[in-house]
């Protein structure tokens, strides 16, 4: 058995192996960066370069010496069997336990990887190693085995349409350009035994056009919310995923907005009875829905697709993680009773639902944000929810005790100077006091910072009003910190965005605030709908941070079923339409309006059409040059040219559906092809091939016209016999 094939012994093959190693290493770094963002894991570039280079080198060595490894592998297996056989029984058990522990760790690592980020705990011990191994293997497979530029391009580009985290990461363009450079360069690896320099002119044009387009488009241009929802509906992690059509409660149902979760200007609330609630005497909150992603003045609703069935025994892993029980002494337990009056598909609760009992038995579903939902027709008779919750009066005790600390998205104890901090410079220019409080001032416990931000909005020169100017553009903070007025949606959004920006695991929540009362039963009207922030705190769970000024809470009066309903005071609305201030295009803090972003669509389509036409023209010229004797003689030496023609004919033979054994010699293969196609001057062609492959050198004066003629004959025959496959494999790619 040959340790190396004749193909592997050529200088071109070795050069291509080295070039492929460089490309796969760069691609590994790009893929690691993109998918680290997707999996929400942090890393340092300096920490991953050496492992990536090392494992890529290992894959190259394994590929180059695969025949030697295949010979050694059975010997290793036999050696292990012999070693195991001669061990005493206790040692055998230890060895099996050790192997099973590794297998278990690998299985847990894979499960952790495919879990939704909201369910993840700490990283498994083997995750980083397996992640690097997988990324480098995929990179080598794409670059060397498949050598498919189109597939690499799809892997790099398609996720941008539905995964927002990829296109908004720092240095995104640098990584994307590196990936496109690899796509352009992989074409030169199609003939593994002949080294061909990449077309640097084409690569340069691709990179330049990408830079120019990136300057015209927003990072969100390619992002599609529908694709995002479908992706996460299919990527359900570990557990059963149930798709239902229900929609959780949002404030648009009670008059806050005409467009679901988009923040608008002035609103007029109704005072319509919404539900009867029986619960604690003190003030408490009833959650309906939660959001974590904010864009273009809108809290993005991740449609209830990653939905799991709720059970009172909390048997599923997803339910245990989503509704995590706390043993803190600050936590209380009680039962609340809700009788809906208005249409809603949400099941409202506060804290964590320990059990839910419907008057009419029906399935209940929840998602990763803790939203509970069921068919409204099954809830007409109401429901009881046993809750464990942190009383509103005990929230500040979390800070004074010093035993509880907020967690980041990675479930680590939050430290100062964490988070993306994308609003830091803007807040510094707009509100120095808020900037110092949010980004600069040290706190012993970051939980203190969250309540300090809450108090800043509640007790400083901010006013609660339903009559506010509409947003002139999509820059939330510039407008809000300028008018310093708004209602709960504005204050909850500002609080949530700031806390997320400094690393808190925070989410925006909508529901109802139930005011303090002397009677447990209250008639809750739509004007008590409210929005607030929730942050995740160690050993407690989700804790309410309400930045709405206390003037709003002061006007809330309890309403019992026997009392008349008094409408909430509403500021008079100016009947004159508010003229929006035109955005200043020179303002760096003023993002482009989405309508203007859509105007750049023509640029994308022009670029796509030009790129396709240009690519087809380029491929036509490249195809023509394959049979141009003058061009081929200028590009290759006589010996290299004959080899190149032979390998092209082998490829055509494969496209036509025939197979060539690696053990066959050149003469045997050529004779086999001549039995299928009408070749002429066979003896002359065989003489040329044997001289090219087996002689040390060959004279350039040898006439190769017969070989080129047979090559053309074979090309025409395959094109007529299998036009589609020929077009895809010989012309298009």
XYZ file of C-alpha atoms in Angstrom:
733
model
C 0.000 0.000 0.000
C 1.383 3.443 -0.961
C 1.849 5.727 2.018
C 1.258 8.769 -0.217
C -0.634 8.887 -3.511
C 1.064 10.158 -6.667
C -1.193 13.192 -6.433
C 0.086 14.037 -2.924
C 3.716 13.924 -4.087
C 3.308 16.810 -6.548
C 4.620 20.244 -5.591
C 1.299 21.820 -6.535
C -0.543 19.591 -4.066
C 1.819 20.557 -1.239
C 1.505 24.262 -2.050
C -2.267 23.958 -2.114
C -2.212 22.154 1.228
C -0.292 25.050 2.758
C -2.590 27.592 1.120
C -5.652 25.616 2.237
C -4.285 25.592 5.792
C -4.052 29.400 5.763
C -7.579 29.762 4.366
C -9.127 27.266 6.806
C -7.402 29.008 9.733
C -8.828 32.393 8.748
C -12.252 30.863 8.129
C -12.108 29.187 11.564
C -11.529 32.562 13.242
C -14.415 34.145 11.296
C -16.830 31.303 12.087
C -15.731 31.257 15.728
C -16.488 34.968 16.005
C -19.907 34.759 14.319
C -21.133 31.737 16.242
C -19.698 32.918 19.539
C -22.020 35.907 19.177
C -24.901 33.594 18.342
C -24.223 31.430 21.412
C -23.691 34.545 23.555
C -20.193 33.547 24.728
C -17.342 35.965 25.326
C -13.795 35.358 24.158
C -10.484 37.058 23.483
C -8.954 36.801 20.015
C -5.524 36.162 21.518
C -6.892 33.182 23.443
C -8.321 31.373 20.411
C -5.665 31.951 17.731
C -3.174 29.356 19.005
C -5.794 26.571 19.545
C -7.315 27.265 16.118
C -3.920 27.165 14.384
C -2.981 23.994 16.271
C -6.170 22.088 15.419
C -6.090 23.229 11.785
C -2.545 21.911 11.591
C -3.715 18.612 13.083
C -6.491 18.317 10.466
C -3.993 19.061 7.668
C -1.610 16.385 8.946
C -4.440 13.872 9.317
C -5.577 14.591 5.769
C -2.110 14.399 4.265
C -1.089 11.192 6.028
C -4.534 9.584 6.016
C -3.201 6.314 4.579
C -0.597 5.994 7.319
C -3.223 6.804 9.959
C -5.607 4.199 8.538
C -2.812 1.659 8.885
C -1.991 2.659 12.462
C -5.586 2.992 13.696
C -6.350 -0.774 13.811
C -3.079 -1.289 15.707
C -4.133 1.327 18.267
C -7.527 -0.348 18.708
C -5.924 -3.764 19.126
C -3.421 -2.327 21.592
C -6.220 -0.805 23.669
C -8.156 -4.103 23.649
C -5.047 -5.984 24.777
C -4.327 -3.391 27.488
C -7.915 -3.585 28.733
C -7.907 -7.394 28.665
C -4.827 -7.698 30.901
C -6.086 -5.179 33.507
C -7.433 -6.474 36.829
C -11.197 -6.187 37.266
C -11.179 -3.061 39.523
C -8.961 -1.216 37.027
C -11.256 -2.207 34.164
C -14.204 -0.655 36.003
C -12.233 2.559 36.609
C -11.247 2.765 32.947
C -14.833 2.237 31.769
C -16.072 4.857 34.259
C -13.467 7.316 32.981
C -14.499 6.748 29.353
C -18.191 7.055 30.224
C -17.542 10.291 32.129
C -15.906 11.761 29.028
C -18.814 10.601 26.851
C -21.279 12.119 29.346
C -19.381 15.413 29.400
C -19.397 15.532 25.609
C -23.134 14.787 25.546
C -23.837 17.537 28.118
C -21.688 19.963 26.156
C -23.630 19.276 22.971
C -26.939 19.681 24.807
C -25.745 22.969 26.336
C -24.667 24.261 22.939
C -28.089 23.734 21.387
C -30.034 25.106 24.339
C -31.593 28.526 23.909
C -29.352 31.151 25.506
C -31.988 32.020 28.096
C -31.809 28.475 29.480
C -28.040 28.183 29.697
C -26.126 28.006 32.922
C -22.352 28.016 33.186
C -20.251 26.694 30.331
C -19.454 22.958 30.443
C -15.810 22.166 31.004
C -15.248 20.701 27.537
C -17.221 23.310 25.594
C -14.328 25.500 24.399
C -12.273 22.515 23.283
C -15.155 20.896 21.390
C -16.144 24.250 19.910
C -12.663 24.799 18.469
C -12.456 21.193 17.231
C -15.850 21.485 15.498
C -15.163 24.895 13.962
C -11.753 23.876 12.599
C -13.098 20.586 11.245
C -15.960 22.334 9.424
C -13.545 24.927 8.038
C -11.172 22.294 6.665
C -14.074 20.284 5.265
C -15.469 23.331 3.450
C -12.132 24.612 2.178
C -10.324 21.394 1.279
C -12.785 18.527 0.874
C -15.734 20.348 -0.701
C -13.816 23.388 -2.000
C -17.228 25.003 -2.382
C -17.124 28.814 -2.396
C -20.915 28.989 -2.731
C -21.501 26.917 0.414
C -18.997 29.003 2.397
C -20.703 32.165 1.158
C -24.127 30.875 2.280
C -22.791 29.982 5.732
C -21.333 33.481 6.113
C -24.199 35.513 4.670
C -27.500 33.714 5.338
C -27.438 34.028 9.178
C -27.426 37.831 8.809
C -31.012 37.679 7.592
C -32.370 36.269 10.868
C -29.700 36.557 13.597
C -29.382 40.177 14.674
C -26.362 39.598 16.940
C -24.040 38.794 14.027
C -24.362 41.997 11.995
C -24.192 44.304 15.038
C -20.999 42.963 16.618
C -17.788 45.040 16.770
C -15.399 44.498 13.838
C -18.200 42.697 12.008
C -17.146 44.130 8.655
C -13.534 43.024 9.167
C -14.622 39.438 9.809
C -17.068 39.486 6.888
C -14.385 40.772 4.510
C -12.043 38.033 5.694
C -14.732 35.469 4.964
C -15.383 36.885 1.495
C -11.651 36.792 0.782
C -11.715 33.084 1.586
C -14.722 32.561 -0.697
C -12.865 34.220 -3.557
C -9.634 32.325 -2.885
C -11.130 28.832 -2.600
C -11.662 28.794 -6.374
C -7.917 28.299 -6.788
C -8.095 25.035 -4.792
C -10.475 23.284 -7.193
C -7.497 21.489 -8.794
C -5.707 20.178 -5.741
C -2.704 18.838 -7.624
C -1.918 22.109 -9.457
C -1.236 25.316 -7.555
C -3.012 28.344 -9.018
C -2.665 31.829 -7.552
C -5.970 33.424 -6.526
C -7.348 36.172 -8.747
C -6.425 39.132 -6.569
C -8.150 41.613 -8.888
C -11.513 39.863 -8.458
C -10.934 39.511 -4.706
C -10.125 43.221 -4.447
C -13.260 44.213 -6.366
C -15.457 42.028 -4.139
C -13.979 43.477 -0.947
C -14.189 47.056 -2.256
C -17.836 46.690 -3.298
C -18.654 45.185 0.108
C -17.082 48.157 1.904
C -18.933 50.651 -0.300
C -22.297 48.956 0.229
C -21.723 48.684 3.988
C -21.328 52.469 4.131
C -24.816 52.908 2.632
C -26.770 50.339 4.612
C -27.752 49.984 8.233
C -26.534 46.860 10.102
C -30.230 45.917 10.328
C -30.839 46.123 6.565
C -30.703 42.383 5.869
C -32.323 41.403 9.172
C -35.805 39.947 8.760
C -38.036 39.518 11.817
C -40.150 36.785 10.192
C -37.080 34.695 9.427
C -35.853 35.329 12.950
C -39.089 33.974 14.402
C -39.034 30.908 12.149
C -35.412 30.228 13.003
C -36.006 30.316 16.739
C -39.223 28.333 16.381
C -37.194 25.518 14.827
C -34.201 25.970 17.116
C -36.024 24.931 20.243
C -33.091 23.447 22.091
C -33.694 20.461 24.342
C -37.351 19.698 24.979
C -40.673 19.685 23.194
C -41.579 22.773 21.223
C -45.238 23.612 20.727
C -46.293 26.191 18.150
C -49.497 28.033 18.968
C -51.053 31.139 17.516
C -51.654 32.993 20.787
C -50.403 36.524 21.430
C -49.505 37.739 24.924
C -50.991 40.908 26.355
C -49.459 44.228 25.288
C -50.345 47.834 26.026
C -51.774 48.481 22.569
C -54.832 46.525 23.761
C -55.659 49.300 26.239
C -54.881 52.354 24.075
C -51.176 53.039 24.552
C -50.225 52.498 20.920
C -51.681 51.717 17.536
C -48.705 49.549 16.509
C -48.180 46.973 19.240
C -44.902 47.675 21.033
C -43.680 50.740 19.125
C -43.229 53.799 21.318
C -45.322 56.738 20.167
C -46.388 60.175 21.358
C -49.561 61.268 23.141
C -52.111 58.640 24.114
C -55.655 58.679 25.461
C -56.488 55.851 27.817
C -59.884 54.354 28.392
C -61.238 53.449 31.791
C -62.773 50.142 30.764
C -63.036 47.317 33.321
C -60.483 44.681 32.352
C -60.535 42.029 35.089
C -61.394 41.243 38.702
C -58.350 40.486 40.852
C -58.280 39.029 44.345
C -54.813 39.260 45.889
C -52.569 40.859 48.542
C -53.637 44.148 50.107
C -50.393 45.921 49.251
C -49.408 47.160 45.795
C -48.258 44.410 43.439
C -47.681 43.888 39.729
C -49.283 41.448 37.283
C -47.050 40.504 34.385
C -48.499 39.897 30.920
C -45.540 39.995 28.506
C -41.785 40.654 28.374
C -39.320 41.797 25.706
C -35.534 42.004 25.500
C -34.769 43.361 22.001
C -35.333 47.022 21.143
C -34.974 48.525 17.668
C -36.417 51.515 15.807
C -38.492 52.604 18.822
C -40.023 49.132 19.027
C -39.732 46.332 21.541
C -39.428 43.331 19.276
C -42.024 40.706 19.959
C -40.524 37.235 19.617
C -43.708 35.428 18.649
C -44.703 32.588 20.936
C -42.977 29.880 18.935
C -40.509 28.457 21.451
C -43.421 27.470 23.632
C -43.648 24.632 26.121
C -46.600 23.208 28.004
C -46.918 24.336 31.606
C -47.572 21.671 34.255
C -48.134 22.124 37.978
C -45.526 19.484 38.846
C -42.786 21.555 37.104
C -41.472 18.363 35.556
C -39.821 19.780 32.428
C -36.312 21.171 32.382
C -37.478 24.326 30.567
C -40.122 25.045 33.207
C -37.657 24.598 36.062
C -35.252 27.059 34.438
C -37.888 29.622 33.434
C -39.748 29.577 36.768
C -36.849 29.100 39.140
C -37.980 28.750 42.766
C -36.233 30.792 45.489
C -35.662 29.858 49.130
C -34.906 33.416 50.265
C -36.499 34.599 53.496
C -37.746 37.684 51.631
C -39.976 35.581 49.362
C -43.662 35.148 50.204
C -46.304 32.787 48.912
C -50.000 33.403 48.275
C -52.834 32.646 45.858
C -54.317 35.240 43.522
C -57.649 34.914 41.752
C -58.267 36.496 38.332
C -61.555 36.724 36.454
C -61.009 38.242 32.984
C -63.593 40.696 31.682
C -61.905 41.872 28.483
C -60.472 39.622 25.784
C -56.964 38.394 26.592
C -54.976 35.239 25.930
C -52.446 35.903 28.690
C -52.451 34.424 32.166
C -51.311 37.174 34.538
C -49.139 36.540 37.573
C -46.378 38.077 39.671
C -43.161 36.488 40.887
C -43.230 32.829 39.846
C -46.343 30.674 39.322
C -46.098 27.637 41.561
C -49.369 26.213 40.267
C -52.232 27.339 38.031
C -55.777 26.012 38.298
C -58.253 26.932 35.563
C -61.979 26.831 36.222
C -62.273 25.010 32.902
C -59.471 22.536 32.305
C -57.276 23.456 29.328
C -53.588 23.367 28.367
C -51.362 26.297 29.350
C -48.159 27.263 27.545
C -45.112 29.347 28.468
C -42.060 30.679 26.666
C -38.505 31.551 27.683
C -39.564 35.053 28.765
C -42.010 33.685 31.312
C -45.105 34.619 29.307
C -48.085 32.369 30.058
C -50.780 31.935 27.454
C -53.875 29.879 26.667
C -56.985 30.115 24.533
C -59.178 32.962 25.847
C -62.361 30.938 25.286
C -61.185 28.511 27.947
C -60.570 31.249 30.548
C -63.991 32.879 30.760
C -64.556 31.446 34.243
C -61.216 32.667 35.568
C -58.260 30.965 37.212
C -56.257 30.740 40.437
C -52.474 31.197 40.474
C -50.391 30.145 43.471
C -47.413 32.503 43.400
C -44.101 32.886 45.186
C -43.072 36.518 44.919
C -40.975 39.317 46.364
C -43.369 41.830 47.978
C -43.112 45.361 46.657
C -42.225 46.580 50.151
C -39.252 44.178 50.330
C -37.461 45.176 47.131
C -35.149 47.646 48.839
C -34.285 45.004 51.442
C -32.315 43.260 48.713
C -29.891 46.190 48.697
C -29.662 46.748 52.421
C -28.989 43.080 53.151
C -26.012 42.990 50.773
C -26.553 39.267 50.159
C -28.092 39.522 46.697
C -26.337 40.539 43.496
C -27.609 40.976 39.944
C -26.510 38.598 37.198
C -25.383 39.276 33.652
C -26.786 37.516 30.582
C -24.119 34.847 31.049
C -25.427 34.192 34.587
C -22.241 35.615 36.115
C -22.174 38.048 39.039
C -22.401 41.469 37.400
C -19.328 43.656 37.771
C -18.862 47.334 36.989
C -17.860 48.285 33.424
C -19.558 45.325 31.771
C -22.065 45.295 28.940
C -21.996 46.704 25.386
C -22.096 50.358 26.588
C -23.375 51.528 23.202
C -25.280 54.477 24.695
C -22.442 55.687 26.945
C -21.175 58.596 24.811
C -24.687 59.683 23.906
C -25.869 59.750 27.550
C -22.726 61.672 28.511
C -23.610 64.419 26.030
C -27.310 64.500 26.921
C -27.402 64.094 30.726
C -24.163 64.264 32.730
C -25.797 63.275 36.022
C -27.434 60.193 34.508
C -24.136 59.332 32.808
C -22.199 59.473 36.077
C -24.829 57.401 37.858
C -25.044 54.753 35.126
C -21.491 54.393 33.846
C -19.015 55.974 36.287
C -20.046 56.091 39.945
C -18.795 53.015 41.875
C -21.188 50.913 43.964
C -20.379 48.098 46.371
C -23.217 46.116 44.808
C -24.405 46.711 41.251
C -27.950 46.168 42.524
C -27.637 49.587 44.154
C -26.989 51.079 40.725
C -30.235 49.659 39.348
C -32.294 51.227 42.145
C -30.314 54.473 41.836
C -31.289 54.713 38.153
C -34.896 53.958 39.119
C -34.839 56.750 41.721
C -33.246 59.170 39.261
C -36.210 58.897 36.915
C -38.748 58.869 39.750
C -37.490 61.785 41.813
C -35.639 64.220 39.519
C -36.928 66.701 36.970
C -38.887 64.129 34.967
C -42.672 64.412 34.800
C -45.349 61.839 34.131
C -47.626 62.868 31.272
C -49.748 61.192 28.620
C -49.435 64.283 26.428
C -45.945 64.120 24.904
C -44.437 65.024 21.563
C -44.044 62.237 19.071
C -40.549 61.001 18.285
C -39.165 62.869 15.251
C -36.799 59.989 14.413
C -35.654 56.642 15.796
C -33.265 58.103 18.360
C -35.014 57.281 21.627
C -32.667 58.881 24.179
C -32.110 62.184 22.315
C -35.838 62.898 22.313
C -36.726 61.469 25.722
C -33.888 63.176 27.625
C -34.734 66.414 25.843
C -38.443 66.580 26.707
C -37.877 64.827 30.111
C -41.519 63.794 30.140
C -43.523 60.726 29.253
C -45.529 57.810 30.548
C -44.644 54.344 31.811
C -43.572 53.014 28.389
C -40.911 55.725 28.064
C -39.513 55.324 31.574
C -39.510 51.524 31.462
C -37.790 51.585 28.064
C -35.120 54.025 29.240
C -34.484 52.034 32.421
C -34.305 48.707 30.589
C -31.994 49.982 27.841
C -29.577 51.578 30.308
C -29.432 48.479 32.512
C -28.894 46.224 29.490
C -26.167 48.581 28.294
C -24.144 48.099 31.484
C -24.506 44.332 31.516
C -27.688 43.608 33.503
C -29.881 40.709 32.442
C -32.844 43.063 32.076
C -36.123 42.909 30.198
C -39.007 45.268 29.453
C -42.330 44.048 30.869
C -45.970 45.040 30.337
C -48.985 44.207 32.459
C -50.942 45.857 35.276
C -50.037 47.489 38.556
C -52.528 46.654 41.308
C -52.692 49.513 43.836
C -52.825 49.101 47.601
C -56.317 48.519 48.978
C -58.171 47.677 52.178
C -60.007 44.916 50.334
C -58.408 41.958 48.610
C -60.778 42.095 45.615
C -60.278 44.932 43.118
C -61.917 45.809 39.835
C -58.948 46.517 37.566
C -59.549 48.909 34.686
C -57.485 49.479 31.558
C -56.020 52.721 32.914
C -54.031 50.633 35.429
C -52.059 48.996 32.605
C -48.382 49.645 33.164
C -44.836 48.961 31.936
C -41.712 48.356 34.042
C -38.290 46.719 34.036
C -37.231 43.360 35.459
C -33.656 42.384 36.326
C -32.375 38.941 37.263
C -30.945 38.756 40.792
C -28.963 35.908 42.313
C -30.996 33.602 44.615
C -34.171 35.675 44.021
C -35.032 35.635 40.337
C -36.657 38.466 38.410
C -36.944 41.688 40.451
C -39.069 44.693 39.452
C -37.360 48.046 38.781
C -39.994 50.709 38.106
C -38.595 53.978 36.779
C -41.963 55.680 36.269
C -42.204 58.821 38.460
C -44.055 58.377 41.717
C -46.657 60.915 40.578
C -48.164 58.140 38.455
C -48.303 55.717 41.378
C -49.793 58.348 43.675
C -52.888 58.792 41.513
C -53.710 55.089 41.584
C -56.678 54.455 43.832
C -58.063 51.008 44.666
C -61.393 50.235 43.106
C -63.604 47.566 44.607
C -66.489 45.994 42.696
C -68.992 48.087 44.681
C -67.292 51.448 44.042
C -67.765 53.672 41.020
C -64.833 53.723 38.623
C -63.046 57.062 38.632
C -60.980 57.712 35.522
C -57.311 58.516 35.945
C -56.528 62.219 35.475
C -55.325 62.800 31.953
C -53.490 65.894 30.764
C -55.377 67.787 28.071
C -54.258 66.868 24.593
C -53.343 69.712 22.267
C -55.749 69.439 19.336
C -53.132 70.848 16.978
C -51.081 68.210 15.225
C -47.503 68.063 16.364
C -45.081 68.814 13.564
C -42.114 66.473 13.854
C -38.709 68.092 13.812
C -36.798 67.018 10.726
C -33.774 64.909 11.665
C -30.359 66.468 11.285
C -28.372 64.251 8.919
C -25.097 65.588 10.280
C -25.906 64.534 13.838
C -23.862 61.367 14.556
C -26.305 60.284 17.240
C -29.255 60.473 14.874
C -29.806 57.049 13.275
C -31.209 56.725 9.783
C -34.957 56.403 9.632
C -36.087 52.966 8.428
C -37.939 54.543 5.512
C -34.689 56.081 4.303
C -32.925 52.767 4.784
C -35.361 51.078 2.425
C -34.409 53.591 -0.282
C -31.050 51.828 -0.539
C -32.720 48.651 -1.764
C -32.050 49.648 -5.361
C -28.331 49.670 -4.612
C -28.439 46.090 -3.376
C -30.378 44.870 -6.421
C -28.070 46.717 -8.796
C -25.083 45.168 -7.077
C -26.651 41.696 -7.210
C -27.504 41.967 -10.918
C -24.095 43.396 -11.828
C -22.350 40.742 -9.749
C -24.288 37.892 -11.387
C -23.688 39.207 -14.905
C -20.043 39.907 -14.159
C -19.610 36.442 -12.668
C -21.146 34.737 -15.713
C -18.936 36.744 -18.076
C -15.871 35.898 -16.000
C -16.751 32.194 -15.990
C -17.286 32.282 -19.777
C -13.797 33.687 -20.333
C -12.321 31.179 -17.884
C -14.060 28.313 -19.663
C -12.830 29.445 -23.066
C -9.254 29.620 -21.802
C -9.394 25.964 -20.730
C -9.115 24.942 -24.392
C -6.966 27.807 -25.671
C -3.568 26.296 -26.506
C -1.792 29.668 -26.651
C -3.042 30.675 -23.194
C -2.298 27.258 -21.701
C 1.280 27.238 -23.053
C 1.900 30.684 -21.570
C 0.538 29.656 -18.189
C 2.044 26.168 -17.767
C 5.235 24.398 -18.648
C 4.890 21.547 -21.155
C 4.924 18.926 -18.405
C 2.459 20.796 -16.173
C 0.156 21.439 -19.138
C -0.121 17.762 -20.059
C -0.887 16.882 -16.426
C -3.476 19.655 -16.247
C -5.256 18.377 -19.369
C -5.246 14.827 -17.976
C -6.809 15.893 -14.658
C -9.442 17.961 -16.511
C -10.377 14.844 -18.485
C -10.589 12.811 -15.272
C -13.023 15.430 -13.895
C -15.142 15.256 -17.039
C -15.182 11.463 -16.815
C -16.506 11.743 -13.262
C -19.179 14.260 -14.287
C -20.310 11.779 -16.919
C -20.967 9.262 -14.131
C -17.870 7.053 -14.412
C -15.410 6.254 -11.629
C -11.631 5.974 -11.725
C -9.742 3.878 -9.204
C -6.836 5.604 -7.489
C -4.718 2.490 -8.014
C -5.048 2.729 -11.803
C -2.138 4.047 -13.809
C -2.271 6.880 -16.344
C -2.261 4.530 -19.375
C -5.030 2.376 -17.893
C -7.242 5.403 -17.174
C -6.742 6.945 -20.610
C -7.509 3.672 -22.353
C -10.676 3.369 -20.275
C -11.809 6.840 -21.324
C -11.015 6.108 -24.971
C -13.501 3.210 -24.864
C -16.267 5.729 -24.087
C -15.306 8.622 -26.349
C -13.898 8.813 -29.896
C -10.220 9.614 -29.354
C -7.578 9.628 -32.112
C -3.770 9.278 -32.209
C -3.935 7.198 -29.044
C -0.299 6.113 -29.133
C 0.868 9.714 -29.407
C -1.340 10.825 -26.498
C -0.273 7.905 -24.290
C 3.364 8.685 -25.009
C 2.852 12.323 -23.959
C 1.071 11.350 -20.731
C 3.670 8.793 -19.670
C 6.519 11.207 -20.367
C 4.758 13.954 -18.350
C 4.098 11.737 -15.322
C 7.113 9.444 -15.271
C 9.963 11.301 -17.002
C 12.025 13.873 -15.102
C 11.447 16.489 -17.775
C 9.858 16.778 -21.200
C 10.757 18.896 -24.196
C 8.507 21.874 -24.902
C 8.706 21.110 -28.590
C 6.455 18.054 -28.271
C 3.193 18.587 -30.113
C 0.189 18.296 -27.764
C -2.515 19.107 -30.321
C -3.882 15.511 -30.383
C -4.290 15.547 -26.596
C -6.069 18.921 -26.708
C -8.311 17.678 -29.500
C -9.366 14.608 -27.506
C -9.928 16.871 -24.477
C -12.283 19.053 -26.568
C -14.073 15.969 -27.915
C -14.680 14.736 -24.382
C -15.903 18.197 -23.241
C -18.450 18.393 -26.063
C -19.689 14.845 -25.460
C -20.282 15.376 -21.737
C -21.948 18.752 -22.363
C -24.440 17.169 -24.794
C -25.053 14.089 -22.657
C -25.494 15.813 -19.256
C -26.015 19.539 -19.910
C -27.328 20.501 -16.446
C -24.612 18.752 -14.449
C -21.982 19.967 -16.902
C -23.219 23.567 -16.613
C -23.163 23.485 -12.814
C -19.847 21.740 -12.320
C -17.849 22.868 -15.348
C -19.191 26.302 -16.172
C -20.976 27.849 -13.205
C -18.773 26.607 -10.369
